[in-house]
Amino acid sequence: MESKKQVELDRKLRELVHGGQVPVDVGATVFYFMTRKGKLRRLELTEAQAKQLEDGTLGVVERPEPAQIEHSLVPAAVAEQMYAISKKSVRFLNRKESPIGFMSDDQVKEQQAAEARGDEPVDEGDDESTEGEEAAQAEPAAEGNTSPEGSSGPTQS
């Protein structure tokens, strides 16, 4: 019964992502975000897409595929719909009242150092199954994170 619910939830989330997914325009701006398992991931974006993430017009969300969880860029409206279904599915969204997934540059550096040392990430807890996410983390296809006002945003590489 629980497995059936999870399959249906994943199907709904996948449909939302596929319906509104924005192609990643590869560029020189590196945008970091944190996965559900506490690992840093990054997206290499154009300045325009990084600005849209900072402005809150785009968000980074999980795209649950049958074998793993990938990450995608979607318009803020799609991210909000996903958040209503599953809070953990939205990894970054700059909402005015309550932003999701912000980290300062210092926090990003701290996390990178911890991962380099092999420290275990802090698990955020799940509101649904995370089956297959380990496979997604092995692929650096979608990684990234940014900072709140008052600290720096995406970094240039």
CSV table of N, CA and C in Angstrom, one decimal:
chain,number,residue,atom,x,y,z
A,1,MET,N,0.8,-1.2,0.0
A,1,MET,CA,0.0,0.0,0.0
A,1,MET,C,0.9,1.3,0.0
A,2,GLU,N,1.9,1.3,0.9
A,2,GLU,CA,2.8,2.4,1.0
A,2,GLU,C,3.6,2.6,-0.3
A,3,SER,N,4.0,1.5,-0.9
A,3,SER,CA,4.8,1.5,-2.1
A,3,SER,C,3.9,2.0,-3.3
A,4,LYS,N,2.7,1.7,-3.3
A,4,LYS,CA,1.8,2.1,-4.3
A,4,LYS,C,1.6,3.7,-4.2
A,5,LYS,N,1.5,4.2,-3.0
A,5,LYS,CA,1.4,5.6,-2.8
A,5,LYS,C,2.6,6.3,-3.3
A,6,GLN,N,3.8,5.8,-3.0
A,6,GLN,CA,5.0,6.4,-3.4
A,6,GLN,C,5.2,6.4,-4.9
A,7,VAL,N,4.8,5.3,-5.6
A,7,VAL,CA,4.8,5.3,-7.0
A,7,VAL,C,3.9,6.3,-7.6
A,8,GLU,N,2.7,6.5,-7.1
A,8,GLU,CA,1.8,7.5,-7.5
A,8,GLU,C,2.3,8.9,-7.3
A,9,LEU,N,2.9,9.2,-6.1
A,9,LEU,CA,3.5,10.5,-5.8
A,9,LEU,C,4.6,10.8,-6.8
A,10,ASP,N,5.5,9.8,-7.0
A,10,ASP,CA,6.6,10.0,-8.0
A,10,ASP,C,6.1,10.3,-9.4
A,11,ARG,N,5.0,9.6,-9.8
A,11,ARG,CA,4.4,9.8,-11.1
A,11,ARG,C,3.9,11.3,-11.2
A,12,LYS,N,3.2,11.7,-10.2
A,12,LYS,CA,2.7,13.1,-10.2
A,12,LYS,C,3.8,14.1,-10.3
A,13,LEU,N,4.8,13.9,-9.5
A,13,LEU,CA,6.0,14.9,-9.5
A,13,LEU,C,6.7,14.9,-10.8
A,14,ARG,N,6.9,13.7,-11.4
A,14,ARG,CA,7.6,13.5,-12.7
A,14,ARG,C,6.8,14.3,-13.8
A,15,GLU,N,5.4,14.1,-13.8
A,15,GLU,CA,4.6,14.8,-14.8
A,15,GLU,C,4.7,16.3,-14.6
A,16,LEU,N,4.7,16.8,-13.4
A,16,LEU,CA,4.8,18.2,-13.2
A,16,LEU,C,6.2,18.7,-13.8
A,17,VAL,N,7.3,18.0,-13.5
A,17,VAL,CA,8.6,18.4,-14.0
A,17,VAL,C,8.6,18.4,-15.5
A,18,HIS,N,8.2,17.3,-16.1
A,18,HIS,CA,8.3,17.1,-17.5
A,18,HIS,C,7.4,18.2,-18.2
A,19,GLY,N,6.3,18.6,-17.6
A,19,GLY,CA,5.4,19.6,-18.2
A,19,GLY,C,6.0,21.0,-18.1
A,20,GLY,N,6.9,21.3,-17.2
A,20,GLY,CA,7.4,22.6,-17.1
A,20,GLY,C,8.9,22.8,-17.1
A,21,GLN,N,9.6,21.7,-17.3
A,21,GLN,CA,11.0,21.7,-17.2
A,21,GLN,C,11.7,22.7,-18.2
A,22,VAL,N,12.7,23.5,-17.7
A,22,VAL,CA,13.4,24.5,-18.4
A,22,VAL,C,14.8,23.8,-18.8
A,23,PRO,N,15.1,23.8,-20.1
A,23,PRO,CA,16.5,23.3,-20.4
A,23,PRO,C,17.6,24.1,-19.7
A,24,VAL,N,18.6,23.4,-19.2
A,24,VAL,CA,19.7,24.1,-18.6
A,24,VAL,C,20.6,24.6,-19.7
A,25,ASP,N,20.8,26.0,-19.7
A,25,ASP,CA,21.8,26.6,-20.6
A,25,ASP,C,23.1,26.6,-20.0
A,26,VAL,N,24.0,25.7,-20.5
A,26,VAL,CA,25.3,25.6,-19.8
A,26,VAL,C,26.1,26.8,-20.0
A,27,GLY,N,26.7,27.3,-18.9
A,27,GLY,CA,27.5,28.5,-18.9
A,27,GLY,C,28.6,28.5,-17.9
A,28,ALA,N,29.1,29.6,-17.6
A,28,ALA,CA,30.3,29.7,-16.7
A,28,ALA,C,29.9,30.0,-15.2
A,29,THR,N,28.6,30.2,-14.9
A,29,THR,CA,28.2,30.4,-13.5
A,29,THR,C,27.8,29.1,-12.9
A,30,VAL,N,28.5,28.8,-11.7
A,30,VAL,CA,28.3,27.6,-11.0
A,30,VAL,C,27.3,27.8,-9.9
A,31,PHE,N,26.2,27.1,-9.9
A,31,PHE,CA,25.1,27.2,-8.9
A,31,PHE,C,25.1,26.0,-8.1
A,32,TYR,N,25.2,26.1,-6.7
A,32,TYR,CA,25.2,25.0,-5.8
A,32,TYR,C,23.9,24.9,-5.1
A,33,PHE,N,23.5,23.6,-4.9
A,33,PHE,CA,22.3,23.3,-4.1
A,33,PHE,C,22.5,22.0,-3.3
A,34,MET,N,21.7,21.8,-2.3
A,34,MET,CA,21.9,20.6,-1.5
A,34,MET,C,20.8,19.6,-1.8
A,35,THR,N,21.3,18.3,-2.0
A,35,THR,CA,20.3,17.2,-2.2
A,35,THR,C,19.6,16.9,-0.9
A,36,ARG,N,18.7,16.0,-1.0
A,36,ARG,CA,17.9,15.6,0.2
A,36,ARG,C,18.8,14.8,1.1
A,37,LYS,N,19.8,14.2,0.6
A,37,LYS,CA,20.8,13.4,1.5
A,37,LYS,C,21.9,14.3,2.0
A,38,GLY,N,21.9,15.6,1.8
A,38,GLY,CA,22.9,16.5,2.3
A,38,GLY,C,24.1,16.6,1.5
A,39,LYS,N,24.1,16.2,0.3
A,39,LYS,CA,25.3,16.3,-0.6
A,39,LYS,C,25.1,17.6,-1.5
A,40,LEU,N,26.3,18.2,-1.7
A,40,LEU,CA,26.2,19.4,-2.6
A,40,LEU,C,26.2,18.9,-4.1
A,41,ARG,N,25.4,19.6,-4.8
A,41,ARG,CA,25.4,19.3,-6.3
A,41,ARG,C,25.5,20.7,-6.9
A,42,ARG,N,25.9,20.7,-8.2
A,42,ARG,CA,26.0,22.0,-8.9
A,42,ARG,C,25.5,21.9,-10.3
A,43,LEU,N,25.1,23.1,-10.7
A,43,LEU,CA,24.6,23.3,-12.1
A,43,LEU,C,25.5,24.3,-12.7
A,44,GLU,N,26.0,24.1,-13.9
A,44,GLU,CA,26.8,25.1,-14.6
A,44,GLU,C,25.8,25.8,-15.6
A,45,LEU,N,25.5,27.1,-15.2
A,45,LEU,CA,24.4,27.8,-15.9
A,45,LEU,C,25.0,29.1,-16.5
A,46,THR,N,24.2,29.7,-17.4
A,46,THR,CA,24.4,31.0,-17.9
A,46,THR,C,24.1,32.0,-16.8
A,47,GLU,N,24.7,33.2,-16.9
A,47,GLU,CA,24.4,34.2,-15.9
A,47,GLU,C,22.9,34.5,-15.9
A,48,ALA,N,22.2,34.5,-17.0
A,48,ALA,CA,20.8,34.7,-17.1
A,48,ALA,C,20.0,33.7,-16.3
A,49,GLN,N,20.3,32.4,-16.4
A,49,GLN,CA,19.5,31.4,-15.6
A,49,GLN,C,19.9,31.5,-14.1
A,50,ALA,N,21.1,31.8,-13.8
A,50,ALA,CA,21.5,32.0,-12.4
A,50,ALA,C,20.7,33.1,-11.8
A,51,LYS,N,20.6,34.2,-12.6
A,51,LYS,CA,19.8,35.4,-12.1
A,51,LYS,C,18.4,35.0,-11.9
A,52,GLN,N,17.8,34.2,-12.8
A,52,GLN,CA,16.4,33.8,-12.6
A,52,GLN,C,16.2,32.9,-11.3
A,53,LEU,N,17.2,32.1,-11.0
A,53,LEU,CA,17.2,31.4,-9.7
A,53,LEU,C,17.2,32.3,-8.6
A,54,GLU,N,18.1,33.3,-8.6
A,54,GLU,CA,18.3,34.3,-7.5
A,54,GLU,C,17.0,35.1,-7.4
A,55,ASP,N,16.4,35.5,-8.5
A,55,ASP,CA,15.2,36.3,-8.5
A,55,ASP,C,13.9,35.5,-8.1
A,56,GLY,N,14.0,34.2,-8.1
A,56,GLY,CA,12.9,33.4,-7.7
A,56,GLY,C,11.9,33.0,-8.8
A,57,THR,N,12.3,33.3,-10.1
A,57,THR,CA,11.5,32.9,-11.2
A,57,THR,C,11.7,31.5,-11.7
A,58,LEU,N,12.8,30.9,-11.3
A,58,LEU,CA,13.1,29.5,-11.5
A,58,LEU,C,13.4,28.8,-10.2
A,59,GLY,N,13.3,27.5,-10.1
A,59,GLY,CA,13.6,26.7,-9.0
A,59,GLY,C,14.3,25.4,-9.4
A,60,VAL,N,15.0,24.8,-8.4
A,60,VAL,CA,15.6,23.5,-8.7
A,60,VAL,C,14.8,22.4,-7.9
A,61,VAL,N,14.4,21.4,-8.6
A,61,VAL,CA,13.5,20.4,-8.0
A,61,VAL,C,14.0,19.0,-8.4
A,62,GLU,N,13.6,18.0,-7.6
A,62,GLU,CA,13.9,16.6,-7.8
A,62,GLU,C,12.9,16.1,-9.0
A,63,ARG,N,13.5,15.3,-9.8
A,63,ARG,CA,12.7,14.6,-10.8
A,63,ARG,C,12.9,13.1,-10.6
A,64,PRO,N,11.9,12.5,-9.9
A,64,PRO,CA,12.0,11.1,-9.6
A,64,PRO,C,11.8,10.2,-10.8
A,65,GLU,N,12.9,9.6,-11.2
A,65,GLU,CA,12.9,8.6,-12.3
A,65,GLU,C,12.8,7.2,-11.7
A,66,PRO,N,12.4,6.2,-12.5
A,66,PRO,CA,12.3,4.9,-11.9
A,66,PRO,C,13.5,4.4,-11.2
A,67,ALA,N,14.7,4.6,-11.7
A,67,ALA,CA,15.9,4.1,-11.1
A,67,ALA,C,16.7,5.1,-10.2
A,68,GLN,N,16.3,6.3,-10.3
A,68,GLN,CA,17.1,7.3,-9.5
A,68,GLN,C,16.4,8.7,-9.5
A,69,ILE,N,16.9,9.6,-8.7
A,69,ILE,CA,16.4,10.9,-8.6
A,69,ILE,C,17.3,11.9,-9.3
A,70,GLU,N,16.8,12.6,-10.3
A,70,GLU,CA,17.6,13.6,-11.0
A,70,GLU,C,17.1,15.0,-10.5
A,71,HIS,N,17.8,16.0,-11.0
A,71,HIS,CA,17.3,17.4,-10.6
A,71,HIS,C,17.1,18.2,-11.9
A,72,SER,N,16.1,19.1,-11.8
A,72,SER,CA,15.7,19.9,-13.0
A,72,SER,C,15.4,21.3,-12.6
A,73,LEU,N,15.5,22.2,-13.6
A,73,LEU,CA,15.1,23.6,-13.4
A,73,LEU,C,13.6,23.7,-13.9
A,74,VAL,N,12.8,24.4,-13.1
A,74,VAL,CA,11.4,24.6,-13.5
A,74,VAL,C,11.0,26.0,-13.1
A,75,PRO,N,9.9,26.5,-13.7
A,75,PRO,CA,9.4,27.8,-13.3
A,75,PRO,C,8.9,27.8,-11.8
A,76,ALA,N,8.9,28.9,-11.2
A,76,ALA,CA,8.6,29.0,-9.8
A,76,ALA,C,7.2,28.4,-9.5
A,77,ALA,N,6.2,28.6,-10.5
A,77,ALA,CA,4.9,28.1,-10.3
A,77,ALA,C,4.8,26.6,-10.2
A,78,VAL,N,5.7,25.9,-11.0
A,78,VAL,CA,5.7,24.5,-11.0
A,78,VAL,C,6.4,24.0,-9.7
A,79,ALA,N,7.4,24.7,-9.3
A,79,ALA,CA,8.1,24.4,-8.0
A,79,ALA,C,7.1,24.5,-6.8
A,80,GLU,N,6.3,25.5,-6.9
A,80,GLU,CA,5.3,25.7,-5.8
A,80,GLU,C,4.3,24.6,-5.8
A,81,GLN,N,3.8,24.1,-7.0
A,81,GLN,CA,2.9,23.0,-7.1
A,81,GLN,C,3.6,21.7,-6.5
A,82,MET,N,4.8,21.5,-6.8
A,82,MET,CA,5.5,20.4,-6.3
A,82,MET,C,5.7,20.4,-4.8
A,83,TYR,N,6.0,21.6,-4.3
A,83,TYR,CA,6.1,21.9,-2.9
A,83,TYR,C,4.8,21.5,-2.1
A,84,ALA,N,3.7,21.8,-2.7
A,84,ALA,CA,2.4,21.5,-2.1
A,84,ALA,C,2.2,20.0,-2.0
A,85,ILE,N,2.8,19.2,-2.9
A,85,ILE,CA,2.7,17.8,-2.9
A,85,ILE,C,3.7,17.1,-2.1
A,86,SER,N,5.0,17.6,-2.2
A,86,SER,CA,6.1,17.0,-1.4
A,86,SER,C,7.1,18.1,-1.1
A,87,LYS,N,7.2,18.6,0.1
A,87,LYS,CA,8.1,19.6,0.5
A,87,LYS,C,9.6,19.3,0.1
A,88,LYS,N,10.0,18.0,0.3
A,88,LYS,CA,11.4,17.6,0.0
A,88,LYS,C,11.7,17.6,-1.5
A,89,SER,N,10.7,17.7,-2.4
A,89,SER,CA,11.0,17.6,-3.8
A,89,SER,C,11.6,18.9,-4.3
A,90,VAL,N,11.4,20.0,-3.6
A,90,VAL,CA,11.9,21.3,-4.0
A,90,VAL,C,13.3,21.5,-3.3
A,91,ARG,N,14.3,21.6,-4.1
A,91,ARG,CA,15.7,21.7,-3.5
A,91,ARG,C,16.1,23.2,-3.4
A,92,PHE,N,15.6,24.1,-4.3
A,92,PHE,CA,16.0,25.5,-4.2
A,92,PHE,C,14.8,26.3,-4.8
A,93,LEU,N,14.4,27.3,-4.1
A,93,LEU,CA,13.4,28.2,-4.6
A,93,LEU,C,13.5,29.5,-3.8
A,94,ASN,N,13.7,30.6,-4.4
A,94,ASN,CA,13.8,31.9,-3.7
A,94,ASN,C,12.5,32.5,-3.6
A,95,ARG,N,11.7,32.1,-2.5
A,95,ARG,CA,10.4,32.7,-2.3
A,95,ARG,C,10.6,33.9,-1.4
A,96,LYS,N,9.8,34.9,-1.6
A,96,LYS,CA,10.0,36.2,-0.8
A,96,LYS,C,9.9,35.9,0.7
A,97,GLU,N,8.8,35.2,1.2
A,97,GLU,CA,8.6,35.1,2.6
A,97,GLU,C,9.5,33.9,3.2
A,98,SER,N,9.6,32.8,2.5
A,98,SER,CA,10.3,31.7,3.0
A,98,SER,C,11.1,30.9,2.0
A,99,PRO,N,12.3,31.4,1.7
A,99,PRO,CA,13.1,30.8,0.7
A,99,PRO,C,13.5,29.3,1.0
A,100,ILE,N,13.7,28.5,0.1
A,100,ILE,CA,14.0,27.1,0.3
A,100,ILE,C,15.4,26.8,-0.3
A,101,GLY,N,16.2,26.2,0.6
A,101,GLY,CA,17.5,25.7,0.1
A,101,GLY,C,18.7,26.7,0.0
A,102,PHE,N,18.6,27.9,0.7
A,102,PHE,CA,19.6,28.9,0.7
A,102,PHE,C,20.8,28.4,1.5
A,103,MET,N,22.0,28.7,1.1
A,103,MET,CA,23.2,28.5,1.8
A,103,MET,C,24.2,29.7,1.5
A,104,SER,N,24.9,30.1,2.5
A,104,SER,CA,25.9,31.2,2.3
A,104,SER,C,27.1,30.5,1.6
A,105,ASP,N,28.0,31.4,1.1
A,105,ASP,CA,29.2,30.9,0.5
A,105,ASP,C,30.0,30.1,1.5
A,106,ASP,N,30.1,30.6,2.8
A,106,ASP,CA,30.8,29.9,3.9
A,106,ASP,C,30.2,28.5,4.1
A,107,GLN,N,28.9,28.4,4.1
A,107,GLN,CA,28.3,27.1,4.3
A,107,GLN,C,28.6,26.2,3.2
A,108,VAL,N,28.6,26.7,1.9
A,108,VAL,CA,29.0,25.9,0.8
A,108,VAL,C,30.4,25.3,0.9
A,109,LYS,N,31.3,26.2,1.3
A,109,LYS,CA,32.7,25.8,1.4
A,109,LYS,C,32.9,24.8,2.6
A,110,GLU,N,32.2,25.0,3.7
A,110,GLU,CA,32.2,24.1,4.8
A,110,GLU,C,31.7,22.7,4.3
A,111,GLN,N,30.6,22.7,3.6
A,111,GLN,CA,30.0,21.4,3.1
A,111,GLN,C,31.0,20.7,2.1
A,112,GLN,N,31.6,21.5,1.2
A,112,GLN,CA,32.6,20.9,0.3
A,112,GLN,C,33.8,20.3,1.1
A,113,ALA,N,34.2,21.0,2.1
A,113,ALA,CA,35.4,20.5,2.9
A,113,ALA,C,34.9,19.2,3.6
A,114,ALA,N,33.7,19.2,4.2
A,114,ALA,CA,33.2,18.0,4.8
A,114,ALA,C,33.1,16.8,3.9
A,115,GLU,N,32.6,17.1,2.7
A,115,GLU,CA,32.5,16.0,1.7
A,115,GLU,C,33.9,15.5,1.3
A,116,ALA,N,34.9,16.4,1.1
A,116,ALA,CA,36.2,16.0,0.8
A,116,ALA,C,36.9,15.2,1.9
A,117,ARG,N,36.5,15.5,3.1
A,117,ARG,CA,37.0,14.6,4.2
A,117,ARG,C,36.3,13.3,4.3
A,118,GLY,N,35.2,13.2,3.7
A,118,GLY,CA,34.4,12.0,3.8
A,118,GLY,C,33.5,12.0,4.9
A,119,ASP,N,33.2,13.1,5.5
A,119,ASP,CA,32.2,13.2,6.6
A,119,ASP,C,30.9,12.8,6.1
A,120,GLU,N,30.1,12.2,7.0
A,120,GLU,CA,28.7,11.8,6.6
A,120,GLU,C,27.8,13.1,6.6
A,121,PRO,N,27.0,13.3,5.6
A,121,PRO,CA,26.1,14.4,5.5
A,121,PRO,C,25.0,14.2,6.5
A,122,VAL,N,24.4,15.3,6.9
A,122,VAL,CA,23.3,15.3,7.8
A,122,VAL,C,22.1,15.0,7.0
A,123,ASP,N,21.3,13.9,7.4
A,123,ASP,CA,20.1,13.6,6.6
A,123,ASP,C,19.0,14.5,7.1
A,124,GLU,N,18.3,15.1,6.2
A,124,GLU,CA,17.2,16.0,6.5
A,124,GLU,C,16.0,15.3,7.0
A,125,GLY,N,15.9,14.0,6.9
A,125,GLY,CA,14.7,13.3,7.2
A,125,GLY,C,13.8,13.3,5.9
A,126,ASP,N,13.0,12.3,5.8
A,126,ASP,CA,12.2,12.2,4.6
A,126,ASP,C,10.7,12.3,4.8
A,127,ASP,N,10.0,12.9,3.9
A,127,ASP,CA,8.6,12.8,4.0
A,127,ASP,C,8.1,11.8,2.9
A,128,GLU,N,9.0,11.2,2.2
A,128,GLU,CA,8.7,10.1,1.4
A,128,GLU,C,10.0,9.3,1.1
A,129,SER,N,9.9,8.2,0.4
A,129,SER,CA,11.0,7.3,0.1
A,129,SER,C,12.0,8.0,-0.7
A,130,THR,N,13.3,7.6,-0.6
A,130,THR,CA,14.4,8.2,-1.4
A,130,THR,C,15.1,7.1,-2.2
A,131,GLU,N,14.4,6.0,-2.5
A,131,GLU,CA,14.9,4.9,-3.2
A,131,GLU,C,15.6,5.4,-4.5
A,132,GLY,N,16.8,5.0,-4.7
A,132,GLY,CA,17.5,5.3,-5.9
A,132,GLY,C,18.3,6.6,-5.9
A,133,GLU,N,18.2,7.4,-4.8
A,133,GLU,CA,18.9,8.7,-4.8
A,133,GLU,C,20.4,8.5,-4.8
A,134,GLU,N,20.9,7.4,-4.2
A,134,GLU,CA,22.3,7.1,-4.1
A,134,GLU,C,22.9,7.1,-5.5
A,135,ALA,N,22.2,6.4,-6.5
A,135,ALA,CA,22.6,6.4,-7.8
A,135,ALA,C,22.6,7.7,-8.5
A,136,ALA,N,21.7,8.6,-8.1
A,136,ALA,CA,21.7,9.9,-8.7
A,136,ALA,C,22.8,10.7,-8.2
A,137,GLN,N,23.2,10.5,-6.9
A,137,GLN,CA,24.4,11.3,-6.4
A,137,GLN,C,25.7,10.9,-7.0
A,138,ALA,N,25.8,9.7,-7.5
A,138,ALA,CA,27.0,9.3,-8.2
A,138,ALA,C,27.2,10.0,-9.5
A,139,GLU,N,26.2,10.6,-10.0
A,139,GLU,CA,26.3,11.3,-11.3
A,139,GLU,C,26.2,12.8,-11.0
A,140,PRO,N,27.3,13.6,-11.4
A,140,PRO,CA,27.3,15.0,-11.1
A,140,PRO,C,26.5,15.8,-12.2
A,141,ALA,N,25.4,15.2,-12.7
A,141,ALA,CA,24.6,15.8,-13.8
A,141,ALA,C,24.0,17.1,-13.3
A,142,ALA,N,23.5,17.2,-12.1
A,142,ALA,CA,22.8,18.4,-11.6
A,142,ALA,C,23.3,18.7,-10.2
A,143,GLU,N,24.0,19.7,-10.1
A,143,GLU,CA,24.5,20.1,-8.8
A,143,GLU,C,24.4,21.6,-8.6
A,144,GLY,N,24.4,22.2,-7.3
A,144,GLY,CA,24.4,23.6,-7.1
A,144,GLY,C,23.8,24.1,-5.8
A,145,ASN,N,24.0,25.4,-5.5
A,145,ASN,CA,23.4,26.1,-4.3
A,145,ASN,C,23.8,27.5,-4.4
A,146,THR,N,23.0,28.3,-3.7
A,146,THR,CA,23.3,29.8,-3.7
A,146,THR,C,23.0,30.3,-2.3
A,147,SER,N,23.0,31.6,-2.2
A,147,SER,CA,23.0,32.3,-0.9
A,147,SER,C,21.9,33.2,-0.7
A,148,PRO,N,21.5,33.5,0.5
A,148,PRO,CA,20.5,34.5,0.7
A,148,PRO,C,21.0,35.9,0.6
A,149,GLU,N,20.1,36.9,0.6
A,149,GLU,CA,20.5,38.3,0.6
A,149,GLU,C,21.6,38.6,1.6
A,150,GLY,N,22.5,39.4,1.3
A,150,GLY,CA,23.5,39.7,2.3
A,150,GLY,C,24.8,38.8,2.2
A,151,SER,N,24.7,37.7,1.5
A,151,SER,CA,25.8,36.9,1.2
A,151,SER,C,25.9,36.7,-0.3
A,152,SER,N,27.0,36.2,-0.8
A,152,SER,CA,27.1,36.2,-2.3
A,152,SER,C,26.3,35.0,-2.9
A,153,GLY,N,26.0,35.2,-4.1
A,153,GLY,CA,25.2,34.2,-4.9
A,153,GLY,C,26.1,33.2,-5.6
A,154,PRO,N,25.7,32.8,-6.7
A,154,PRO,CA,26.4,31.8,-7.5
A,154,PRO,C,27.9,32.3,-7.7
A,155,THR,N,28.8,31.4,-7.9
A,155,THR,CA,30.2,31.7,-8.1
A,155,THR,C,30.5,31.5,-9.5
A,156,GLN,N,31.4,32.3,-10.0
A,156,GLN,CA,31.9,32.2,-11.4
A,156,GLN,C,33.1,31.2,-11.4
A,157,SER,N,33.2,30.4,-12.5
A,157,SER,CA,34.3,29.5,-12.6
A,157,SER,C,35.2,29.9,-13.8
